[in-house]
Coordinates of C-alpha atoms and ligand atoms in Angstrom, one line a residue:
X25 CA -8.0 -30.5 -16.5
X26 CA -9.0 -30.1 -19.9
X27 CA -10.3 -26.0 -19.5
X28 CA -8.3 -23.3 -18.0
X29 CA -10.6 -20.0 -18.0
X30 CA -8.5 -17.3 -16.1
X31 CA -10.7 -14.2 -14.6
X32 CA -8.1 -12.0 -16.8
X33 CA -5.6 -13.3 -19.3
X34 CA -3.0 -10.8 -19.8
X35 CA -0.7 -12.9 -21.4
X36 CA -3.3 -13.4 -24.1
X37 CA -3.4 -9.5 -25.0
X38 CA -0.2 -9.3 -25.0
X39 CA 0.5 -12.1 -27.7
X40 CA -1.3 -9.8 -29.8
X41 CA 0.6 -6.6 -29.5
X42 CA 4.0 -8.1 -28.6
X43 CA 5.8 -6.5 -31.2
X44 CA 4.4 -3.2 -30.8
X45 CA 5.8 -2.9 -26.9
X46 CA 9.1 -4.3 -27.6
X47 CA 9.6 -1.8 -30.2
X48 CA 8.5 1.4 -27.9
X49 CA 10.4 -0.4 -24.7
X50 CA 13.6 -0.2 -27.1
X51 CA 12.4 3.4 -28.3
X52 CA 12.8 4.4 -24.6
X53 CA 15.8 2.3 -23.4
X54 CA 17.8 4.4 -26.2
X55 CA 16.8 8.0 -25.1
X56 CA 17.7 7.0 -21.3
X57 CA 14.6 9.2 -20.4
X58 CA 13.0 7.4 -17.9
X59 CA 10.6 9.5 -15.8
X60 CA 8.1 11.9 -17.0
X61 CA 9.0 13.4 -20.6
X62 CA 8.6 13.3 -24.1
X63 CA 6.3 10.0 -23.4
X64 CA 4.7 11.0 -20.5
X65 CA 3.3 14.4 -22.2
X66 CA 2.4 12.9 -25.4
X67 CA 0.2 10.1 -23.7
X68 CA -1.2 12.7 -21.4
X69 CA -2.2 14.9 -24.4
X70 CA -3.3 11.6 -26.3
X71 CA -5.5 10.5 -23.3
X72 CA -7.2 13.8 -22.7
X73 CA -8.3 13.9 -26.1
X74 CA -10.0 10.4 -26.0
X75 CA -11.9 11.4 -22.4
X76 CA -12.7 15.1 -23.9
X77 CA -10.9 17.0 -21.3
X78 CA -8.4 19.7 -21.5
X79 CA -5.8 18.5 -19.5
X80 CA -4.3 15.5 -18.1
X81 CA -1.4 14.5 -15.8
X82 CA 0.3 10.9 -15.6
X83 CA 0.7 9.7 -11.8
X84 CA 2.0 6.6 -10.0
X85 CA -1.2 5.3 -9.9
X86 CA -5.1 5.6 -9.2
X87 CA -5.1 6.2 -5.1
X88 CA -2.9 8.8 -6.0
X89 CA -4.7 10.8 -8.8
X90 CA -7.8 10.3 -6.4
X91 CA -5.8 11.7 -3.0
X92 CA -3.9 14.3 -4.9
X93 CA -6.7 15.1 -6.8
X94 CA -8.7 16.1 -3.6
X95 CA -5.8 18.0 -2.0
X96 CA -5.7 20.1 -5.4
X97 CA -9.5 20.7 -4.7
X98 CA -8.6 21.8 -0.7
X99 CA -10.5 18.9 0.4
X100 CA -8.4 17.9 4.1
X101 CA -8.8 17.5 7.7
X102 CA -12.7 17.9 8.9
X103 CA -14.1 17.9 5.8
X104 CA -16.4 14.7 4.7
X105 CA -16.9 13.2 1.2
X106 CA -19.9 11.4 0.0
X107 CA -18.8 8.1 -1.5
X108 CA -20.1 4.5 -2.3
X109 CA -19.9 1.4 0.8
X110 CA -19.3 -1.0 -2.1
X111 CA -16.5 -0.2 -4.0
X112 CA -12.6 -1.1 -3.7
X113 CA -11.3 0.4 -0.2
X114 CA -9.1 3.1 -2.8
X115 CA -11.9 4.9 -3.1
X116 CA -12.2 5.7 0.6
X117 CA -8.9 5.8 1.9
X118 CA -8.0 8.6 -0.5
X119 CA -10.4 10.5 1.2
X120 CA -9.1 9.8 4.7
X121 CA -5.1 10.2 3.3
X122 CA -6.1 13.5 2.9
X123 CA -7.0 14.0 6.4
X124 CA -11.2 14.0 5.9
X125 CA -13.5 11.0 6.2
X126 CA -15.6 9.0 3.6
X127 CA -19.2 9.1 4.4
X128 CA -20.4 6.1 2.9
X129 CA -23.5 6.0 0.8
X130 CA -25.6 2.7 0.1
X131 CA -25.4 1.5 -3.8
X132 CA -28.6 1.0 -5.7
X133 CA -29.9 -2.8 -6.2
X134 CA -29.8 -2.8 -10.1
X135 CA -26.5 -0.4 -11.2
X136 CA -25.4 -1.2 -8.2
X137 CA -23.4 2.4 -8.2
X138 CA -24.0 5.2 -5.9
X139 CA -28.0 5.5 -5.0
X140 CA -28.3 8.9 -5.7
X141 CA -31.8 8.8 -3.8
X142 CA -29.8 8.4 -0.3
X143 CA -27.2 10.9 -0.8
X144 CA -29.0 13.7 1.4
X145 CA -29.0 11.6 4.6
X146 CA -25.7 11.9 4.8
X147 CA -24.5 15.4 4.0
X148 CA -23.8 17.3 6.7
X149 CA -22.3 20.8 7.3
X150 CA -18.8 19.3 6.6
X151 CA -19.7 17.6 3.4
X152 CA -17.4 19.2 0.8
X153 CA -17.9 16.7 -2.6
X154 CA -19.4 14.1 -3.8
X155 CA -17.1 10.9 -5.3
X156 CA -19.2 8.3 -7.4
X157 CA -17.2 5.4 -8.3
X158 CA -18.1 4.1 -12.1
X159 CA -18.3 0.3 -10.6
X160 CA -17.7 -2.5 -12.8
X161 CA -17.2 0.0 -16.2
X162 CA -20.5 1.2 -15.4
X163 CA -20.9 5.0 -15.3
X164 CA -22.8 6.3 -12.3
X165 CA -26.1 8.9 -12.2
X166 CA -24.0 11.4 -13.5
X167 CA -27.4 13.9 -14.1
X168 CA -28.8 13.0 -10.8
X169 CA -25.2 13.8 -9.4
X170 CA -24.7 16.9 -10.9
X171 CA -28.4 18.1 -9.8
X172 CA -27.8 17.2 -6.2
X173 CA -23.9 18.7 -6.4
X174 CA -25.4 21.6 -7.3
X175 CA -28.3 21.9 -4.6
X176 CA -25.9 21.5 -1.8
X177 CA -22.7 23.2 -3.2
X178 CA -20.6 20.1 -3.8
X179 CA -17.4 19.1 -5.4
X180 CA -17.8 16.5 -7.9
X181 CA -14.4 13.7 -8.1
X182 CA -15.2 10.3 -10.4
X183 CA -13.5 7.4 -9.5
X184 CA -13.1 6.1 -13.3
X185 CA -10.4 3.7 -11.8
X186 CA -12.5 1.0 -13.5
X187 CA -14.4 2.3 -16.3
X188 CA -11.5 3.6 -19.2
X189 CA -14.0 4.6 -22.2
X190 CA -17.6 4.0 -20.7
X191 CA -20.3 6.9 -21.4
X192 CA -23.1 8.3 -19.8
X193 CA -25.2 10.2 -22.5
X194 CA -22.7 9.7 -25.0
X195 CA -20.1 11.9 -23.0
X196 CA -16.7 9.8 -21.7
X197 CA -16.6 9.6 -17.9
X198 CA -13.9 11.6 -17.1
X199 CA -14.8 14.7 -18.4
X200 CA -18.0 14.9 -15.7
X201 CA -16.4 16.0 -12.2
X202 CA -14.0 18.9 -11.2
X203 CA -11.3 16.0 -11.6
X204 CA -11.1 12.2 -12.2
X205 CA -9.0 9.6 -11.4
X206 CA -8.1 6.6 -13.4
X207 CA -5.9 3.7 -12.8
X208 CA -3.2 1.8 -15.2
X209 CA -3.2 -1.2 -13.2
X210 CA -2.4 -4.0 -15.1
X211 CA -5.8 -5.4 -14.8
X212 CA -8.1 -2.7 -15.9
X213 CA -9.5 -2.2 -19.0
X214 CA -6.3 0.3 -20.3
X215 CA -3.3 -1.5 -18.1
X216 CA -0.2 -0.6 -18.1
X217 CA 2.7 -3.6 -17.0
X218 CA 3.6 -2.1 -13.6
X219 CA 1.5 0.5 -11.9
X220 CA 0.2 4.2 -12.8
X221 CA -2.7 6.3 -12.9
X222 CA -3.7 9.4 -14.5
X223 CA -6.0 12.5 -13.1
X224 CA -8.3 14.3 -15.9
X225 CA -9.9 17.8 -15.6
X226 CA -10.8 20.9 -17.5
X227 CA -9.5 23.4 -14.6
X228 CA -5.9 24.7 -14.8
X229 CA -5.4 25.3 -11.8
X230 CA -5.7 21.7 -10.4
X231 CA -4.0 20.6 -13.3
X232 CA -1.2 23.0 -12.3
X233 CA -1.5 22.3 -8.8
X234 CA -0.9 18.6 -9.6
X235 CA 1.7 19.2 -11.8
X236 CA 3.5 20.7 -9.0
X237 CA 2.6 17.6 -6.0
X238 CA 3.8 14.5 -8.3
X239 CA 7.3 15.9 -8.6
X240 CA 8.4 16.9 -4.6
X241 CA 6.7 20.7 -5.3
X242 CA 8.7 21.7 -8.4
X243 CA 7.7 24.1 -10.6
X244 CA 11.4 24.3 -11.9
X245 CA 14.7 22.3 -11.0
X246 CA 16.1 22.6 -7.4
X247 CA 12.5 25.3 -6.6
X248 CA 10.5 23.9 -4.3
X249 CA 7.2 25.8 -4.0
X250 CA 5.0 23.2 -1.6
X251 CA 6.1 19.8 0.6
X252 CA 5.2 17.3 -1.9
X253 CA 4.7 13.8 -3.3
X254 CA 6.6 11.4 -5.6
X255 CA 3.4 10.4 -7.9
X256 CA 5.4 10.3 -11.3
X257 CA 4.1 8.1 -14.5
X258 CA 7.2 6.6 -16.3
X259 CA 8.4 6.9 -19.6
X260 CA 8.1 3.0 -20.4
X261 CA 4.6 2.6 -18.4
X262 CA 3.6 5.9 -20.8
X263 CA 4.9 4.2 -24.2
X264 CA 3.1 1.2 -23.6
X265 CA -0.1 2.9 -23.0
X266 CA 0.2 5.0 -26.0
X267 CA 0.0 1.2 -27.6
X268 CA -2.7 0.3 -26.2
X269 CA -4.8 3.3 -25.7
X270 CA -4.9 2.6 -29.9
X271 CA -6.7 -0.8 -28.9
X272 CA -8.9 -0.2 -26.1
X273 CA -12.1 1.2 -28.4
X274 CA -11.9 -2.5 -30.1
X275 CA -11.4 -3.9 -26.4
X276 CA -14.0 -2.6 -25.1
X277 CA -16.2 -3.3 -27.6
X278 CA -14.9 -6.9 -27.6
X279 CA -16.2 -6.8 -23.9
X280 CA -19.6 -5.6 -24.6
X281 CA -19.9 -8.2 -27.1
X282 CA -18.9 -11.0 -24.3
X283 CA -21.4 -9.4 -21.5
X284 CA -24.2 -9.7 -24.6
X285 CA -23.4 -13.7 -25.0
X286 CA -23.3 -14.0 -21.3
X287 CA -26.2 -12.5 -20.7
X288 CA -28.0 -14.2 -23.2
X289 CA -27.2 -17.7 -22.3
X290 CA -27.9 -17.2 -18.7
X291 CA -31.1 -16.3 -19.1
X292 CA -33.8 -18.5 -17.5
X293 CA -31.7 -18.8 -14.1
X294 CA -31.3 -18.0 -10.7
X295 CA -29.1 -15.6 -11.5
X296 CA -29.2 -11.7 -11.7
X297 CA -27.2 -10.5 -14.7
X298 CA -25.6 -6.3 -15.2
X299 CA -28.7 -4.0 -15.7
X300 CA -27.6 -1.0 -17.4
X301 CA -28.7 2.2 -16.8
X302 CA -30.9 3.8 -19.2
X303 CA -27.6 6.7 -20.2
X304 CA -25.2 4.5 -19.7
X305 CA -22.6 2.6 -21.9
X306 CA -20.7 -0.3 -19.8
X307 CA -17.5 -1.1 -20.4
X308 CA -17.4 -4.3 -18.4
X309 CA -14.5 -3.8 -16.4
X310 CA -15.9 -6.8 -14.6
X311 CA -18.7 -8.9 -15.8
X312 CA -20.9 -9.5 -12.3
X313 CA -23.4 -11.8 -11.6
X314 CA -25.5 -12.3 -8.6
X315 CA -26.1 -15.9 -8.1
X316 CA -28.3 -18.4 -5.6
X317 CA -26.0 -20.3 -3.8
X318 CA -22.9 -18.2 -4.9
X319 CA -20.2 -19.6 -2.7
X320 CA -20.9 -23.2 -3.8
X321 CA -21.3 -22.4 -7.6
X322 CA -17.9 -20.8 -7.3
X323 CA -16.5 -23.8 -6.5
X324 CA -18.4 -25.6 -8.9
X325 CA -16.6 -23.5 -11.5
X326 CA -13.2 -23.9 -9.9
X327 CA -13.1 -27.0 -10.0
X328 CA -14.4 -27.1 -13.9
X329 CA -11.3 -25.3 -14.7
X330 CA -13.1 -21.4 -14.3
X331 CA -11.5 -19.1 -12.3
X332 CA -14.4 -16.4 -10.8
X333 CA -13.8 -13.2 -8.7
X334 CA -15.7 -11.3 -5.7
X335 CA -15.7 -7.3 -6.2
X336 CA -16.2 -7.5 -3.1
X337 CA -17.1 -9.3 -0.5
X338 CA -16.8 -7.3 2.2
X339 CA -18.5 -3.6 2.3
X340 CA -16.4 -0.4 3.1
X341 CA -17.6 -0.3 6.5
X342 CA -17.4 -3.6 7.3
X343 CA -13.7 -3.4 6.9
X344 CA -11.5 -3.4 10.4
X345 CA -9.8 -0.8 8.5
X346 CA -12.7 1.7 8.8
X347 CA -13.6 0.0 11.9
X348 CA -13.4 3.7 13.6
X349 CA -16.2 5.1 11.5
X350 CA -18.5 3.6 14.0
X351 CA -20.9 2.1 11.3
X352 CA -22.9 -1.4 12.0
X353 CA -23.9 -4.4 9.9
X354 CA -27.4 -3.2 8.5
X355 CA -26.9 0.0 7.9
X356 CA -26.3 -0.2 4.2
X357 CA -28.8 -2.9 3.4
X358 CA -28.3 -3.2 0.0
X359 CA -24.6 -3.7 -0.4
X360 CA -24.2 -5.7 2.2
X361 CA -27.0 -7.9 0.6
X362 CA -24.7 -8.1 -2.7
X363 CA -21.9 -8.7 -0.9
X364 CA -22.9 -12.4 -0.3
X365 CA -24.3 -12.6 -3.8
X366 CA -21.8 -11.2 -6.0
X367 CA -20.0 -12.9 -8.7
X368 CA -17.4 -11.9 -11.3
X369 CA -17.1 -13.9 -14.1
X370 CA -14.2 -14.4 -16.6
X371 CA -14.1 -10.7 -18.3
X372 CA -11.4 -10.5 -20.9
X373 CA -11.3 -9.2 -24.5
X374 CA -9.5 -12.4 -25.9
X375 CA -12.4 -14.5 -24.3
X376 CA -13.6 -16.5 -26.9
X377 CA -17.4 -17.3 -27.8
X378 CA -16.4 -21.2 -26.8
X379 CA -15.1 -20.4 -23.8
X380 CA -18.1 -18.2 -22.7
X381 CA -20.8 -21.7 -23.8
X382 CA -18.6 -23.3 -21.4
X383 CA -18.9 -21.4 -19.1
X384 CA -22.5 -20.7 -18.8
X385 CA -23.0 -24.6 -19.8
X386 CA -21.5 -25.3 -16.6
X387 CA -23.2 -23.2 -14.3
X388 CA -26.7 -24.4 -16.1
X389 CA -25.4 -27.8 -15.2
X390 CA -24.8 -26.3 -11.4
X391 CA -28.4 -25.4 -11.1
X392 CA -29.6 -29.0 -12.6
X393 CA -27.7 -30.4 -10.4
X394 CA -30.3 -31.6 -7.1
X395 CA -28.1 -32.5 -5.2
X396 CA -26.1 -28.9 -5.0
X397 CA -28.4 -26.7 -5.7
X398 CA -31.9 -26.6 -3.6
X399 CA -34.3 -24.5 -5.1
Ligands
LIG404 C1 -8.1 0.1 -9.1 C2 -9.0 1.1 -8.4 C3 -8.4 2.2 -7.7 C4 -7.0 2.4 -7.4 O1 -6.1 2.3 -8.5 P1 -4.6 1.9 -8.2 O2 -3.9 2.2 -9.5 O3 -4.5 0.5 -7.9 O4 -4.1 2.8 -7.1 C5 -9.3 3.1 -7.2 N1 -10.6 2.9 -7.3 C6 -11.2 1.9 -7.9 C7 -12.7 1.7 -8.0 C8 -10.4 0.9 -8.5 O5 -10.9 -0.2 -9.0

């Protein structure tokens, strides 16, 4: 096959800063410091700076930062916490590792993030926050949030797991909620090369609190205060970063520049491409589509080489997982609608402008194509 077009290429980023790790990896390797420290701080005093906050604390990864993040806020058993149906199940099963339950919300048809609009119908007297998820890079409501958080006395948690550097009215998601959670996975836009996460927030004492739950309830050596986690960033995971936290403003940008071509050249087919919201800057996590006839167009592409993504097919509450919540097919129209629609395509900052006219040459050719595609 003469094209190869990966959904991600991380081998391609890190031909570019290949030097740069092996030097820091060998920095680390010679102090023989390998959890939390020196790194750990600096890149949580680095990171906090870039997202405008006043504190942040390294964890194992995103679940985490969201879990422990709620547990720092008192959120447990009985409470409830308003959160998107279409999002990736992290979102939700924080909320029910802490001992409460997601209610799920229905996304709206063009941001495709939380529909503000449909919040009230399902507060109730338990609901104790709010947790919009910045889907795709894309930063939720975050006024409409705030106004409705504040008319009901909620808690406000972002899920920035996927949206590393995005704004809403020029302000970085991450500095919006009583906490956030992001994730180093090494797929997201900032990845590290194993797992981690990080928790950002402007109130000591969750930052405190949080401190204290990542390392078995220490304050000090051998004082336990509380029964706690192991949620610990590494020294090598927290080196890298530092690397590539440098890059991630050119990244990002790189991405916006590929959702622009895309977007262009599809333009005159039966395909929806990324609205973005009027206070909104995308950071294109993902670059989703929704397309007529999406499951055969996907293997269109496949078979022209082009590997393609669903973000994600099936909605929170049609999971067996959440099976228990009691919740039918119907009841959140909308997601379940994009559900069969949805497509992510390739989404990478090395992505060339070649590789993109491929890409959208071929699905042009899809829907010229008679015999696949009926209109
Ligand atoms: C990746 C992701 C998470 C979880 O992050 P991990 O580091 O994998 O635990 C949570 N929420 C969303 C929306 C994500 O995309």
């Amino acid at each position: 096959m003469k094209h190869k077009i990966p959904l991600v290429d991380l081998k391609a980023q890190y031909k570019q800063i290949d030097k740069e790790i092996i030097a820091v990896i060998n920095r680390v390797l010679k102090t023989g410091d390998f959890i939390l420290g020196e790194e750990v701080t600096q890149f949580e005093k680095e990171f906090a700076l870039y997202c405008g906050t006043t504190y942040a604390v390294g964890l194992a990864n995103g679940l985490s930062a969201l879990e422990l993040g709620m547990r720092a806020l008192g959120i447990g058993t009985g409470d409830e916490v308003l959160t998107p149906v279409n999002s990736f199940i992290a979102s939700s099963s924080a909320i029910s590792f802490t001992g409460a339950t997601p209610a799920l919300v229905d996304c709206t048809s063009d941001t495709y993030t939380i529909d503000v609009n449909k919040i009230e119908q399902h507060i109730s007297d338990k609901t104790k926050a709010i947790m919009p998820v910045h889907l795709y890079g894309q930063p939720a409501d975050m006024d409409a949030i705030r106004k409705q958080a504040k008319k009901f006395g909620l808690r406000i948690i972002e899920d920035a797991c996927q949206a590393h550097g995005a704004t809403f009215n020029g302000k970085k998601v991450g500095s919006f909620g009583d906490f956030a959670a992001f994730s180093f996975y090494p797929g997201k836009n900032l990845g590290a090369y194993g797992d981690g996460g990080m928790l950002t927030t402007d109130d000591k004492s969750i930052y405190e609190n949080i401190l204290i739950m990542r390392n078995y309830g220490q304050k000090e050596k051998y004082v336990h205060h509380t029964l706690a986690w192991n949620s610990r960033l590494d020294s090598i995971q927290a080196a890298i970063l530092r690397v590539k936290l440098r890059y991630l403003e050119k990244w990002n940008k790189k991405r916006r520049q590929h959702a622009k071509q895309y977007t262009t050249l599809l333009a005159g087919l039966p395909i929806v491409t990324p609205h973005v919201g009027e206070y909104s800057s995308h950071v294109y996590h993902l670059y989703v589509i929704r397309a007529q006839g999406r499951d055969l167009l996907r293997q269109y592409l496949a078979d022209r080489g082009i590997a393609t993504g669903l973000h994600y097919p099936i909605p929170i509450h049609q999971q067996r997982a959440y099976a228990f919540l009691g919740l039918k097919k119907g009841d959140y129209p909308i997601a379940e609608k994009l559900a069969g629609e949805i497509l992510s395509l390739p989404m990478y900052a090395e992505l060339t402008e070649k590789n993109i006219e491929y890409i959208t040459d071929t699905i042009k050719k899809f829907y010229q194509n008679k015999k696949l595609y009926k209109t």
